[in-house]
């Protein structure tokens, strides 16, 4: 039984092939799973997908018609999968429920520090042998307030780093994390967190309830000189509203590793094409905005955990076992 893995990055391929080596054959493709590429999976009982796969009802129907019975997604998020359609089609769906929270938390801090200290602008200048400091002034984060929206494993890791900087901690979540409270975090209403935080970082999953969690009203509630970081899911931020606020000269910096319309863009080389997404094209022109292409998870440590869990999900499926990673069980 050969596995077909979609959306495999060059750095990821040897890890996947090595992990499956003692279990079964795996065919790695760099193309992403969508309506156009789904027919490639005909004859494969097991398909592994990446976070940017488009697994709506039509794609799942194509996979099911071709004989696919297991979709093993190599990510924690699964908002790209129509779980009701998968259940209707009798397909099993599994994900990676946990991997290194430090990978994402550390990258969120990388974005925060980069925009605060104008690292990208400074690097560009020095490459041109321009060593002026004009426009590069940042701020000490020590003594300032970090607001953490979502205090699960990644939010907790982010808060621990903030605590190390000597920052005051505010948190917002449906449940309080005792470990965060031990760090001195105070849980408050979202509006208070936004109004008092110098740095706001998002670490909540994307669900209907959190779609545009940071909307026009939330952005207006933030300090004019605040820093906003999103390394979770693009749909948490109303990007059009964010562009409006940026045009008003607000915010010290914005660091985005995700974008609500990133499907079909992120992980691909679009350098020789005209970008039709006017919002993204406008967003990247602001000097205080840093956009990266969903790479927060992309460390060797995290990838090894992701691939290892994917192997276990496949072995569990073959053995008829069910784990906490299964979103839709075998019918």
Short mmCIF file of C-alpha atoms in Angstrom, two decimals:
data_model
loop_
_atom_site.label_atom_id
_atom_site.label_comp_id
_atom_site.label_asym_id
_atom_site.label_seq_id
_atom_site.Cartn_x
_atom_site.Cartn_y
_atom_site.Cartn_z
CA UNK A 1 0.00 0.00 0.00
CA UNK A 2 1.68 3.22 -1.19
CA UNK A 3 0.88 6.57 0.37
CA UNK A 4 0.52 9.71 -1.73
CA UNK A 5 1.72 12.86 0.06
CA UNK A 6 0.70 16.22 -1.37
CA UNK A 7 2.32 19.60 -0.76
CA UNK A 8 5.69 18.25 0.38
CA UNK A 9 8.38 20.90 0.72
CA UNK A 10 11.94 20.12 -0.39
CA UNK A 11 13.23 20.17 3.20
CA UNK A 12 10.36 17.96 4.32
CA UNK A 13 10.72 15.20 1.70
CA UNK A 14 13.73 13.35 3.19
CA UNK A 15 12.12 13.41 6.63
CA UNK A 16 8.91 11.85 5.28
CA UNK A 17 10.71 9.23 3.23
CA UNK A 18 12.94 8.25 6.16
CA UNK A 19 10.05 8.09 8.62
CA UNK A 20 7.99 5.77 6.40
CA UNK A 21 10.99 3.72 5.24
CA UNK A 22 10.40 0.78 7.58
CA UNK A 23 6.63 0.75 7.13
CA UNK A 24 5.54 1.33 3.54
CA UNK A 25 6.23 3.20 0.34
CA UNK A 26 5.43 6.89 0.08
CA UNK A 27 5.26 9.05 -3.03
CA UNK A 28 5.90 12.74 -2.39
CA UNK A 29 4.47 15.51 -4.58
CA UNK A 30 5.21 19.21 -4.31
CA UNK A 31 1.78 20.16 -5.70
CA UNK A 32 -1.04 20.97 -3.30
CA UNK A 33 -4.25 19.00 -3.12
CA UNK A 34 -7.18 20.83 -4.70
CA UNK A 35 -9.87 20.21 -7.30
CA UNK A 36 -7.34 20.21 -10.13
CA UNK A 37 -4.89 17.80 -8.51
CA UNK A 38 -7.29 15.47 -6.68
CA UNK A 39 -7.57 13.03 -9.64
CA UNK A 40 -3.85 12.21 -9.18
CA UNK A 41 -4.82 10.34 -6.00
CA UNK A 42 -6.89 7.74 -7.85
CA UNK A 43 -5.90 4.31 -6.58
CA UNK A 44 -4.30 5.54 -3.36
CA UNK A 45 -6.09 4.39 -0.21
CA UNK A 46 -4.07 6.79 1.97
CA UNK A 47 -3.43 10.42 1.12
CA UNK A 48 -1.39 12.83 3.25
CA UNK A 49 -2.03 16.56 2.90
CA UNK A 50 -0.53 19.85 4.00
CA UNK A 51 -2.21 22.78 5.72
CA UNK A 52 -2.83 24.58 2.40
CA UNK A 53 -4.75 21.69 0.85
CA UNK A 54 -8.31 22.45 -0.23
CA UNK A 55 -10.40 19.60 1.11
CA UNK A 56 -13.93 20.75 0.40
CA UNK A 57 -16.77 18.38 -0.48
CA UNK A 58 -15.92 18.17 -4.20
CA UNK A 59 -12.27 17.30 -3.56
CA UNK A 60 -13.24 14.68 -0.98
CA UNK A 61 -15.79 13.18 -3.37
CA UNK A 62 -13.08 12.88 -6.03
CA UNK A 63 -10.73 11.22 -3.53
CA UNK A 64 -13.41 8.82 -2.33
CA UNK A 65 -14.36 7.89 -5.89
CA UNK A 66 -10.69 7.08 -6.53
CA UNK A 67 -10.49 4.77 -3.54
CA UNK A 68 -9.04 7.04 -0.85
CA UNK A 69 -10.17 6.06 2.63
CA UNK A 70 -7.72 7.93 4.88
CA UNK A 71 -6.72 11.60 4.77
CA UNK A 72 -3.75 12.16 7.08
CA UNK A 73 -3.17 15.89 7.37
CA UNK A 74 0.27 17.05 8.44
CA UNK A 75 -0.90 19.98 10.55
CA UNK A 76 -2.81 20.83 13.70
CA UNK A 77 -5.35 23.04 11.97
CA UNK A 78 -8.13 21.41 9.97
CA UNK A 79 -10.40 24.31 8.98
CA UNK A 80 -9.58 23.45 5.35
CA UNK A 81 -11.36 20.08 5.60
CA UNK A 82 -15.12 19.54 5.23
CA UNK A 83 -15.46 17.01 8.03
CA UNK A 84 -19.18 16.48 7.45
CA UNK A 85 -18.51 15.54 3.83
CA UNK A 86 -15.73 13.19 4.90
CA UNK A 87 -18.03 11.45 7.35
CA UNK A 88 -20.76 11.17 4.72
CA UNK A 89 -18.28 9.57 2.34
CA UNK A 90 -17.05 7.11 4.97
CA UNK A 91 -13.53 8.53 5.01
CA UNK A 92 -11.21 8.63 8.00
CA UNK A 93 -9.53 11.98 8.71
CA UNK A 94 -6.61 12.41 11.07
CA UNK A 95 -4.36 15.33 11.95
CA UNK A 96 -1.33 16.14 14.07
CA UNK A 97 -2.85 17.34 17.33
CA UNK A 98 0.47 18.40 18.83
CA UNK A 99 3.95 19.45 17.79
CA UNK A 100 6.60 21.79 19.18
CA UNK A 101 4.81 24.91 20.48
CA UNK A 102 8.20 26.59 20.72
CA UNK A 103 8.60 26.65 16.94
CA UNK A 104 5.56 28.91 16.51
CA UNK A 105 6.03 30.92 19.69
CA UNK A 106 9.66 31.69 18.91
CA UNK A 107 8.78 32.72 15.37
CA UNK A 108 6.01 35.00 16.65
CA UNK A 109 8.66 36.68 18.76
CA UNK A 110 10.96 36.86 15.75
CA UNK A 111 8.28 38.85 13.93
CA UNK A 112 7.61 41.07 16.95
CA UNK A 113 11.29 41.91 17.44
CA UNK A 114 11.91 42.41 13.74
CA UNK A 115 9.16 45.00 13.32
CA UNK A 116 9.95 46.69 16.63
CA UNK A 117 13.64 47.14 15.80
CA UNK A 118 13.15 47.70 12.04
CA UNK A 119 15.43 44.77 11.20
CA UNK A 120 14.31 44.32 7.60
CA UNK A 121 14.77 48.00 6.77
CA UNK A 122 18.15 48.06 8.53
CA UNK A 123 19.37 44.99 6.67
CA UNK A 124 18.28 46.42 3.33
CA UNK A 125 20.12 49.64 4.05
CA UNK A 126 23.39 48.03 5.06
CA UNK A 127 23.36 45.90 1.91
CA UNK A 128 23.45 49.23 0.06
CA UNK A 129 26.16 50.48 2.45
CA UNK A 130 23.74 53.00 3.93
CA UNK A 131 24.57 53.01 7.64
CA UNK A 132 22.27 55.78 8.84
CA UNK A 133 20.01 55.16 11.84
CA UNK A 134 17.22 57.51 10.75
CA UNK A 135 13.86 55.79 11.06
CA UNK A 136 15.23 52.72 12.83
CA UNK A 137 14.35 53.62 16.42
CA UNK A 138 12.57 50.90 18.35
CA UNK A 139 11.34 50.56 21.94
CA UNK A 140 12.34 48.53 24.99
CA UNK A 141 9.79 45.76 25.54
CA UNK A 142 10.85 45.36 29.16
CA UNK A 143 8.16 46.84 31.40
CA UNK A 144 5.58 47.03 28.63
CA UNK A 145 2.43 44.92 28.28
CA UNK A 146 2.03 41.78 26.17
CA UNK A 147 -1.50 40.66 25.37
CA UNK A 148 -1.86 36.99 24.48
CA UNK A 149 -5.09 35.99 22.75
CA UNK A 150 -5.24 32.23 23.22
CA UNK A 151 -3.19 30.72 26.04
CA UNK A 152 -2.88 27.08 25.04
CA UNK A 153 0.48 25.41 24.51
CA UNK A 154 1.74 27.97 21.97
CA UNK A 155 0.29 30.95 23.81
CA UNK A 156 1.89 29.71 27.02
CA UNK A 157 5.27 29.37 25.29
CA UNK A 158 4.90 32.90 23.92
CA UNK A 159 4.00 34.18 27.40
CA UNK A 160 7.06 32.52 28.94
CA UNK A 161 9.29 34.41 26.53
CA UNK A 162 7.43 37.65 27.28
CA UNK A 163 7.94 36.98 30.99
CA UNK A 164 11.65 36.59 30.30
CA UNK A 165 11.63 40.06 28.72
CA UNK A 166 10.11 41.40 31.93
CA UNK A 167 6.74 42.26 30.42
CA UNK A 168 3.37 42.59 32.10
CA UNK A 169 1.11 39.77 30.87
CA UNK A 170 -2.56 39.97 29.91
CA UNK A 171 -4.44 36.94 28.63
CA UNK A 172 -7.75 36.13 26.99
CA UNK A 173 -9.16 32.64 26.48
CA UNK A 174 -12.24 30.56 27.21
CA UNK A 175 -10.28 28.82 29.97
CA UNK A 176 -7.46 30.15 32.14
CA UNK A 177 -4.10 28.39 31.95
CA UNK A 178 -2.66 27.90 35.47
CA UNK A 179 0.88 27.88 34.07
CA UNK A 180 0.32 31.33 32.58
CA UNK A 181 -1.16 32.60 35.82
CA UNK A 182 1.99 31.42 37.64
CA UNK A 183 3.92 33.72 35.33
CA UNK A 184 1.80 36.61 36.59
CA UNK A 185 -0.69 36.72 33.71
CA UNK A 186 -3.99 38.46 34.38
CA UNK A 187 -6.99 37.29 32.40
CA UNK A 188 -9.16 40.14 31.15
CA UNK A 189 -11.86 40.85 28.59
CA UNK A 190 -10.63 41.07 25.02
CA UNK A 191 -11.41 44.79 24.79
CA UNK A 192 -9.29 45.55 27.86
CA UNK A 193 -6.44 43.44 26.55
CA UNK A 194 -6.44 45.26 23.22
CA UNK A 195 -6.66 48.69 24.85
CA UNK A 196 -3.78 48.12 27.30
CA UNK A 197 -1.34 45.94 25.34
CA UNK A 198 1.76 47.25 23.62
CA UNK A 199 2.17 43.89 21.89
CA UNK A 200 -0.78 41.69 20.85
CA UNK A 201 -0.12 38.14 19.68
CA UNK A 202 -2.75 35.73 18.35
CA UNK A 203 -2.70 32.04 19.30
CA UNK A 204 -6.29 30.83 18.87
CA UNK A 205 -7.66 28.32 16.33
CA UNK A 206 -9.77 29.49 13.41
CA UNK A 207 -13.43 28.63 13.93
CA UNK A 208 -16.67 30.41 13.02
CA UNK A 209 -16.53 32.10 16.43
CA UNK A 210 -13.01 33.42 15.87
CA UNK A 211 -13.31 34.44 12.21
CA UNK A 212 -12.13 38.08 12.11
CA UNK A 213 -11.52 38.07 15.84
CA UNK A 214 -9.43 41.15 15.11
CA UNK A 215 -11.94 43.16 13.10
CA UNK A 216 -12.26 46.90 12.47
CA UNK A 217 -13.56 47.57 16.00
CA UNK A 218 -10.81 45.48 17.61
CA UNK A 219 -8.13 47.28 15.61
CA UNK A 220 -9.53 50.66 16.63
CA UNK A 221 -9.45 49.53 20.27
CA UNK A 222 -5.69 48.93 20.10
CA UNK A 223 -3.05 51.52 20.92
CA UNK A 224 -1.88 53.59 17.97
CA UNK A 225 1.70 52.46 18.61
CA UNK A 226 0.97 48.81 19.36
CA UNK A 227 2.55 45.80 17.67
CA UNK A 228 0.25 43.12 16.23
CA UNK A 229 1.52 39.60 15.49
CA UNK A 230 -0.44 36.74 13.93
CA UNK A 231 1.26 33.36 13.57
CA UNK A 232 -1.91 31.30 13.97
CA UNK A 233 -4.50 31.51 11.17
CA UNK A 234 -5.01 34.27 8.62
CA UNK A 235 -8.77 34.40 9.04
CA UNK A 236 -8.38 35.72 12.58
CA UNK A 237 -7.61 39.18 11.18
CA UNK A 238 -9.81 41.28 8.90
CA UNK A 239 -6.99 42.22 6.56
CA UNK A 240 -8.95 44.86 4.67
CA UNK A 241 -9.70 46.62 7.96
CA UNK A 242 -6.03 46.30 8.95
CA UNK A 243 -4.93 48.00 5.71
CA UNK A 244 -7.35 50.84 6.46
CA UNK A 245 -5.79 51.39 9.88
CA UNK A 246 -2.26 51.18 8.50
CA UNK A 247 -3.10 53.85 5.94
CA UNK A 248 -3.99 56.09 8.88
CA UNK A 249 -0.43 55.68 10.15
CA UNK A 250 -1.33 53.44 13.06
CA UNK A 251 0.76 50.71 14.73
CA UNK A 252 4.47 50.50 15.40
CA UNK A 253 4.58 47.24 13.51
CA UNK A 254 2.56 44.32 12.22
CA UNK A 255 4.04 40.84 11.78
CA UNK A 256 1.95 38.33 9.83
CA UNK A 257 2.99 34.76 9.12
CA UNK A 258 -0.50 33.92 7.86
CA UNK A 259 -3.00 35.61 5.57
CA UNK A 260 -6.70 34.93 5.19
CA UNK A 261 -6.44 34.45 1.41
CA UNK A 262 -3.09 32.64 1.42
CA UNK A 263 -4.36 29.51 -0.34
CA UNK A 264 -2.95 29.45 -3.85
CA UNK A 265 -0.23 31.93 -2.91
CA UNK A 266 1.80 30.81 0.09
CA UNK A 267 4.39 28.06 -0.45
CA UNK A 268 4.47 28.91 -4.18
CA UNK A 269 6.80 31.01 -6.32
CA UNK A 270 4.72 33.89 -7.67
CA UNK A 271 7.67 36.20 -8.28
CA UNK A 272 7.16 36.32 -12.05
CA UNK A 273 3.39 36.76 -11.90
CA UNK A 274 1.13 39.73 -11.33
CA UNK A 275 -0.48 39.40 -7.90
CA UNK A 276 -4.23 39.89 -8.31
CA UNK A 277 -4.83 40.14 -4.57
CA UNK A 278 -4.96 43.92 -4.11
CA UNK A 279 -5.14 43.70 -0.31
CA UNK A 280 -1.97 41.63 -0.01
CA UNK A 281 -0.21 43.77 -2.61
CA UNK A 282 -1.04 46.87 -0.57
CA UNK A 283 -0.20 45.23 2.75
CA UNK A 284 3.40 44.39 1.85
CA UNK A 285 4.13 47.98 0.80
CA UNK A 286 3.85 49.36 4.34
CA UNK A 287 7.31 49.86 5.87
CA UNK A 288 6.10 48.75 9.30
CA UNK A 289 4.61 45.46 8.06
CA UNK A 290 6.46 42.15 7.77
CA UNK A 291 4.72 39.27 5.98
CA UNK A 292 6.15 35.75 5.88
CA UNK A 293 4.64 32.71 4.16
CA UNK A 294 3.30 30.49 6.96
CA UNK A 295 6.70 29.30 8.14
CA UNK A 296 6.34 29.57 11.92
CA UNK A 297 6.02 25.80 12.27
CA UNK A 298 8.95 25.17 9.94
CA UNK A 299 11.70 23.89 12.21
CA UNK A 300 13.47 20.54 12.02
CA UNK A 301 12.18 19.67 15.50
CA UNK A 302 8.55 20.43 14.66
CA UNK A 303 8.69 18.69 11.27
CA UNK A 304 10.11 15.53 12.82
CA UNK A 305 7.21 15.50 15.29
CA UNK A 306 4.66 16.20 12.56
CA UNK A 307 5.99 13.44 10.31
CA UNK A 308 6.33 11.00 13.19
CA UNK A 309 2.73 11.56 14.24
CA UNK A 310 1.57 11.17 10.64
CA UNK A 311 3.28 7.78 10.48
CA UNK A 312 1.54 6.73 13.69
CA UNK A 313 -1.80 7.92 12.31
CA UNK A 314 -1.32 5.72 9.24
CA UNK A 315 -0.28 2.71 11.33
CA UNK A 316 -3.26 3.23 13.65
CA UNK A 317 -5.59 3.34 10.64
CA UNK A 318 -4.16 0.09 9.24
CA UNK A 319 -4.49 -1.60 12.65
CA UNK A 320 -8.01 -0.31 13.24
CA UNK A 321 -6.93 1.78 16.23
CA UNK A 322 -8.28 5.23 17.07
CA UNK A 323 -6.26 7.99 18.73
CA UNK A 324 -6.85 11.57 19.80
CA UNK A 325 -5.63 12.63 16.34
CA UNK A 326 -8.65 11.20 14.55
CA UNK A 327 -11.20 13.85 13.52
CA UNK A 328 -13.49 11.53 11.57
CA UNK A 329 -13.27 7.85 12.57
CA UNK A 330 -13.39 4.89 10.22
CA UNK A 331 -16.99 4.03 9.43
#
